Amino acid sequence: MHILQTTSFQKAVNKLHANQKKDLDIAVKAIRKNPVIGDKKVGDLSDVYIYKFKIAKQLKLLAYTYEARSKTLILLAIGSHENFYRDLKKSYKT
């Protein structure tokens, strides 16, 4: 399986501390094992899945898409719930 990252995802990951990156790696491995583990969104974000997990006891959302034909996982964004969907809609254009 190929895993790609958007530039906005990479920028958010670069701001994380080492222990937070470990929690993120665990979440990405869980998604890699089962790409449809997240909640599928509807409407403008109909191709996007949202996986909820905790980093240092704080809830984070990870947005991703999965293309079954090419077995490609694209990590779109990570962040807290505040303004997450609004910012995701601005950056993700289908």
Coordinates of N, CA, C and O in Angstrom, one line a residue:
M1 N 0.8 -1.2 0.0 CA 0.0 0.0 0.0 C 0.9 1.2 0.0 O 1.8 1.3 0.8
H2 N 0.5 2.2 -0.9 CA 1.3 3.5 -0.9 C 0.6 4.5 0.0 O -0.6 4.6 0.0
I3 N 1.4 5.2 0.7 CA 0.9 6.2 1.6 C 1.5 7.6 1.2 O 2.7 7.7 1.2
L4 N 0.6 8.5 0.9 CA 1.0 9.8 0.4 C 0.5 10.8 1.4 O -0.5 10.6 2.1
Q5 N 1.2 12.0 1.5 CA 0.8 13.0 2.4 C 0.7 14.3 1.7 O 1.5 14.6 0.8
T6 N -0.3 15.1 2.0 CA -0.5 16.4 1.5 C 0.5 17.4 2.2 O 1.0 17.1 3.3
T7 N 0.8 18.5 1.6 CA 1.7 19.5 2.3 C 1.1 20.0 3.6 O 1.9 20.2 4.5
S8 N -0.2 20.2 3.6 CA -0.8 20.7 4.9 C -0.6 19.6 6.0 O -0.4 20.0 7.1
F9 N -0.8 18.4 5.6 CA -0.6 17.3 6.6 C 0.9 17.3 7.1 O 1.1 17.2 8.3
Q10 N 1.8 17.4 6.2 CA 3.2 17.4 6.5 C 3.6 18.6 7.5 O 4.3 18.4 8.4
K11 N 3.0 19.7 7.2 CA 3.3 20.9 8.1 C 2.7 20.7 9.5 O 3.4 21.1 10.4
A12 N 1.6 20.1 9.6 CA 1.0 19.8 10.9 C 1.8 18.8 11.6 O 2.0 18.9 12.9
V13 N 2.3 17.8 10.9 CA 3.1 16.7 11.6 C 4.5 17.3 12.1 O 5.0 17.0 13.1
N14 N 5.0 18.2 11.3 CA 6.3 18.9 11.7 C 6.2 19.7 13.0 O 7.2 19.9 13.7
K15 N 5.0 20.1 13.3 CA 4.8 20.8 14.6 C 4.6 19.9 15.8 O 4.6 20.4 16.9
L16 N 4.5 18.6 15.6 CA 4.3 17.7 16.7 C 5.6 17.4 17.4 O 6.6 17.4 16.7
H17 N 5.5 17.0 18.7 CA 6.7 16.5 19.4 C 6.9 15.1 19.1 O 6.0 14.4 18.6
A18 N 8.0 14.5 19.5 CA 8.4 13.1 19.2 C 7.3 12.2 19.8 O 6.9 11.2 19.1
N19 N 6.9 12.4 21.0 CA 6.0 11.4 21.6 C 4.6 11.5 21.0 O 3.9 10.6 20.9
Q20 N 4.2 12.7 20.4 CA 3.0 12.9 19.7 C 3.0 12.2 18.3 O 2.1 11.6 17.9
K21 N 4.2 12.2 17.7 CA 4.4 11.5 16.4 C 4.2 10.0 16.6 O 3.8 9.3 15.7
K22 N 4.6 9.5 17.8 CA 4.4 8.0 18.0 C 3.0 7.7 18.0 O 2.6 6.6 17.4
D23 N 2.1 8.5 18.7 CA 0.7 8.3 18.7 C 0.1 8.4 17.3 O -0.8 7.6 16.9
L24 N 0.6 9.3 16.5 CA 0.2 9.4 15.1 C 0.6 8.2 14.3 O -0.2 7.7 13.5
D25 N 1.8 7.7 14.5 CA 2.2 6.5 13.8 C 1.3 5.3 14.1 O 1.0 4.5 13.2
I26 N 0.9 5.2 15.3 CA 0.0 4.1 15.7 C -1.3 4.2 15.0 O -1.9 3.3 14.5
A27 N -1.8 5.5 14.9 CA -3.1 5.7 14.2 C -3.0 5.4 12.7 O -3.9 4.8 12.1
V28 N -1.9 5.8 12.1 CA -1.7 5.5 10.6 C -1.6 4.0 10.4 O -2.1 3.5 9.4
K29 N -0.9 3.3 11.3 CA -0.8 1.8 11.1 C -2.2 1.2 11.2 O -2.5 0.2 10.5
A30 N -3.1 1.7 12.1 CA -4.4 1.2 12.2 C -5.2 1.4 11.0 O -5.9 0.6 10.5
I31 N -5.0 2.6 10.4 CA -5.7 2.9 9.1 C -5.2 2.0 8.0 O -5.9 1.6 7.1
R32 N -3.9 1.8 8.0 CA -3.3 1.0 7.0 C -3.8 -0.4 7.0 O -4.0 -1.1 6.0
K33 N -4.0 -1.0 8.2 CA -4.6 -2.3 8.3 C -6.0 -2.4 7.8 O -6.4 -3.4 7.2
N34 N -6.8 -1.4 8.1 CA -8.2 -1.4 7.8 C -8.5 0.0 7.2 O -8.9 0.9 8.0
P35 N -8.4 0.3 5.9 CA -8.6 1.6 5.4 C -10.0 2.2 5.6 O -10.2 3.4 5.5
V36 N -11.0 1.4 5.9 CA -12.3 2.0 6.1 C -12.7 2.1 7.6 O -13.9 2.1 7.9
I37 N -11.7 2.1 8.4 CA -11.9 2.2 9.9 C -12.5 3.5 10.3 O -13.2 3.6 11.2
G38 N -12.2 4.6 9.5 CA -12.7 5.9 9.8 C -14.2 6.1 9.4 O -14.8 5.3 8.7
D39 N -14.7 7.2 9.9 CA -16.1 7.6 9.5 C -16.1 8.2 8.1 O -15.4 9.2 7.9
K40 N -16.9 7.7 7.2 CA -17.0 8.3 5.9 C -17.9 9.5 5.9 O -19.0 9.4 6.5
K41 N -17.5 10.6 5.4 CA -18.2 11.8 5.4 C -19.2 11.9 4.2 O -19.1 11.1 3.2
V42 N -20.1 12.8 4.3 CA -21.1 13.0 3.2 C -21.1 14.4 2.7 O -20.4 15.3 3.3
G43 N -21.7 14.7 1.6 CA -21.7 16.1 1.1 C -20.5 16.4 0.4 O -19.9 15.7 -0.5
D44 N -19.9 17.6 0.7 CA -18.7 18.1 0.1 C -17.5 17.2 0.3 O -16.6 17.2 -0.6
L45 N -17.5 16.5 1.4 CA -16.3 15.7 1.7 C -16.7 14.2 1.6 O -16.2 13.4 2.4
S46 N -17.4 13.8 0.6 CA -17.9 12.5 0.4 C -16.9 11.4 0.2 O -17.1 10.2 0.5
D47 N -15.7 11.8 -0.3 CA -14.6 10.9 -0.5 C -13.7 10.7 0.7 O -12.7 10.0 0.7
V48 N -13.9 11.5 1.7 CA -13.0 11.6 2.9 C -13.5 10.8 4.0 O -14.7 10.7 4.3
Y49 N -12.5 10.1 4.7 CA -12.7 9.4 5.9 C -12.1 10.2 7.1 O -11.1 10.8 6.9
I50 N -12.7 10.1 8.2 CA -12.2 10.8 9.4 C -11.9 9.7 10.5 O -12.8 9.0 10.9
Y51 N -10.7 9.7 10.9 CA -10.3 8.7 12.0 C -10.0 9.5 13.3 O -9.2 10.5 13.2
K52 N -10.7 9.2 14.4 CA -10.5 9.9 15.6 C -9.6 9.1 16.5 O -9.8 7.9 16.7
F53 N -8.6 9.8 17.1 CA -7.7 9.1 18.0 C -7.2 10.1 19.0 O -7.5 11.3 18.9
K54 N -6.4 9.7 20.0 CA -5.9 10.6 21.0 C -4.4 10.7 20.9 O -3.7 9.8 20.7
I55 N -4.0 12.0 21.1 CA -2.6 12.3 21.2 C -2.4 13.0 22.5 O -3.0 14.0 22.7
A56 N -1.6 12.4 23.4 CA -1.4 12.9 24.8 C -2.8 13.3 25.4 O -2.9 14.4 25.9
K57 N -3.7 12.4 25.4 CA -5.0 12.5 26.0 C -5.9 13.6 25.4 O -6.8 14.0 26.0
Q58 N -5.6 14.0 24.2 CA -6.3 15.0 23.5 C -6.9 14.4 22.2 O -6.1 13.9 21.4
L59 N -8.1 14.6 22.0 CA -8.8 14.0 20.8 C -8.3 14.8 19.5 O -8.3 16.0 19.5
K60 N -7.9 14.0 18.5 CA -7.4 14.6 17.2 C -8.2 13.9 16.1 O -8.6 12.7 16.3
L61 N -8.3 14.6 15.0 CA -9.0 14.0 13.8 C -8.0 13.9 12.7 O -7.2 14.8 12.5
L62 N -8.0 12.8 12.0 CA -7.1 12.6 10.9 C -8.0 12.4 9.7 O -8.8 11.4 9.6
A63 N -7.9 13.2 8.7 CA -8.7 13.1 7.4 C -7.8 12.4 6.4 O -6.6 12.7 6.2
Y64 N -8.4 11.4 5.7 CA -7.7 10.7 4.7 C -8.7 10.2 3.6 O -9.9 10.2 3.8
T65 N -8.1 9.9 2.4 CA -8.9 9.2 1.4 C -8.2 7.9 1.1 O -7.0 7.8 1.3
Y66 N -8.9 7.0 0.5 CA -8.4 5.7 0.1 C -8.8 5.3 -1.2 O -10.0 5.3 -1.5
E67 N -7.9 5.0 -2.1 CA -8.2 4.6 -3.5 C -7.9 3.1 -3.5 O -6.8 2.7 -3.5
A68 N -9.0 2.3 -3.6 CA -8.9 0.9 -3.5 C -8.2 0.3 -4.8 O -7.4 -0.7 -4.7
R69 N -8.4 0.9 -5.9 CA -7.8 0.3 -7.2 C -6.3 0.4 -7.1 O -5.6 -0.6 -7.4
S70 N -5.8 1.5 -6.7 CA -4.3 1.7 -6.7 C -3.7 1.4 -5.3 O -2.5 1.5 -5.1
K71 N -4.6 1.0 -4.4 CA -4.2 0.8 -3.0 C -3.4 2.0 -2.5 O -2.2 1.8 -2.0
T72 N -3.9 3.2 -2.6 CA -3.2 4.4 -2.2 C -4.0 5.0 -1.0 O -5.2 5.3 -1.2
L73 N -3.3 5.3 0.0 CA -3.8 6.1 1.2 C -3.2 7.5 1.1 O -2.0 7.6 1.1
I74 N -4.1 8.5 1.1 CA -3.7 9.8 1.1 C -4.1 10.5 2.4 O -5.3 10.7 2.7
L75 N -3.1 10.9 3.1 CA -3.3 11.6 4.4 C -3.5 13.1 4.1 O -2.6 13.8 3.6
L76 N -4.7 13.6 4.4 CA -5.0 15.0 4.1 C -4.8 16.0 5.2 O -4.2 17.1 4.9
A77 N -5.2 15.7 6.4 CA -5.1 16.7 7.4 C -5.2 16.1 8.8 O -5.7 15.0 8.9
I78 N -4.6 16.8 9.8 CA -4.7 16.3 11.2 C -4.9 17.6 12.0 O -4.4 18.6 11.7
G79 N -5.8 17.4 13.0 CA -6.0 18.6 13.9 C -7.1 18.3 14.9 O -7.6 17.2 15.0
S80 N -7.3 19.3 15.7 CA -8.4 19.2 16.7 C -9.7 19.5 16.0 O -9.7 20.0 14.9
H81 N -10.8 19.3 16.7 CA -12.1 19.4 16.1 C -12.5 20.9 15.8 O -13.2 21.1 14.8
E82 N -11.9 21.8 16.5 CA -12.2 23.2 16.2 C -11.8 23.7 14.8 O -10.6 23.6 14.5
N83 N -12.8 24.0 14.0 CA -12.6 24.5 12.7 C -12.0 23.5 11.7 O -11.5 23.8 10.6
F84 N -11.9 22.2 12.1 CA -11.3 21.2 11.3 C -12.0 21.0 10.0 O -11.3 21.0 8.9
Y85 N -13.3 20.9 10.0 CA -14.0 20.6 8.8 C -14.0 21.8 7.9 O -14.0 21.7 6.7
R86 N -14.1 23.0 8.4 CA -14.1 24.2 7.6 C -12.8 24.3 6.9 O -12.7 24.6 5.7
D87 N -11.7 24.1 7.6 CA -10.4 24.2 7.0 C -10.1 23.1 6.0 O -9.5 23.3 4.9
L88 N -10.7 21.9 6.3 CA -10.5 20.8 5.4 C -11.3 21.0 4.1 O -10.8 20.7 3.0
K89 N -12.5 21.6 4.1 CA -13.2 21.9 2.9 C -12.5 22.9 2.1 O -12.5 22.8 0.8
K90 N -11.8 23.9 2.7 CA -11.0 24.9 1.9 C -9.9 24.2 1.2 O -9.6 24.6 0.1
S91 N -9.2 23.3 1.9 CA -8.0 22.7 1.3 C -8.3 21.6 0.4 O -7.5 21.3 -0.6
Y92 N -9.4 20.8 0.6 CA -9.7 19.6 -0.2 C -10.7 20.0 -1.2 O -11.9 20.3 -0.9
K93 N -10.3 19.9 -2.5 CA -11.3 20.2 -3.6 C -11.4 18.9 -4.4 O -10.5 18.4 -4.9
T94 N -12.7 18.5 -4.5 CA -12.9 17.2 -5.3 C -13.2 17.6 -6.7 O -13.5 18.6 -7.1

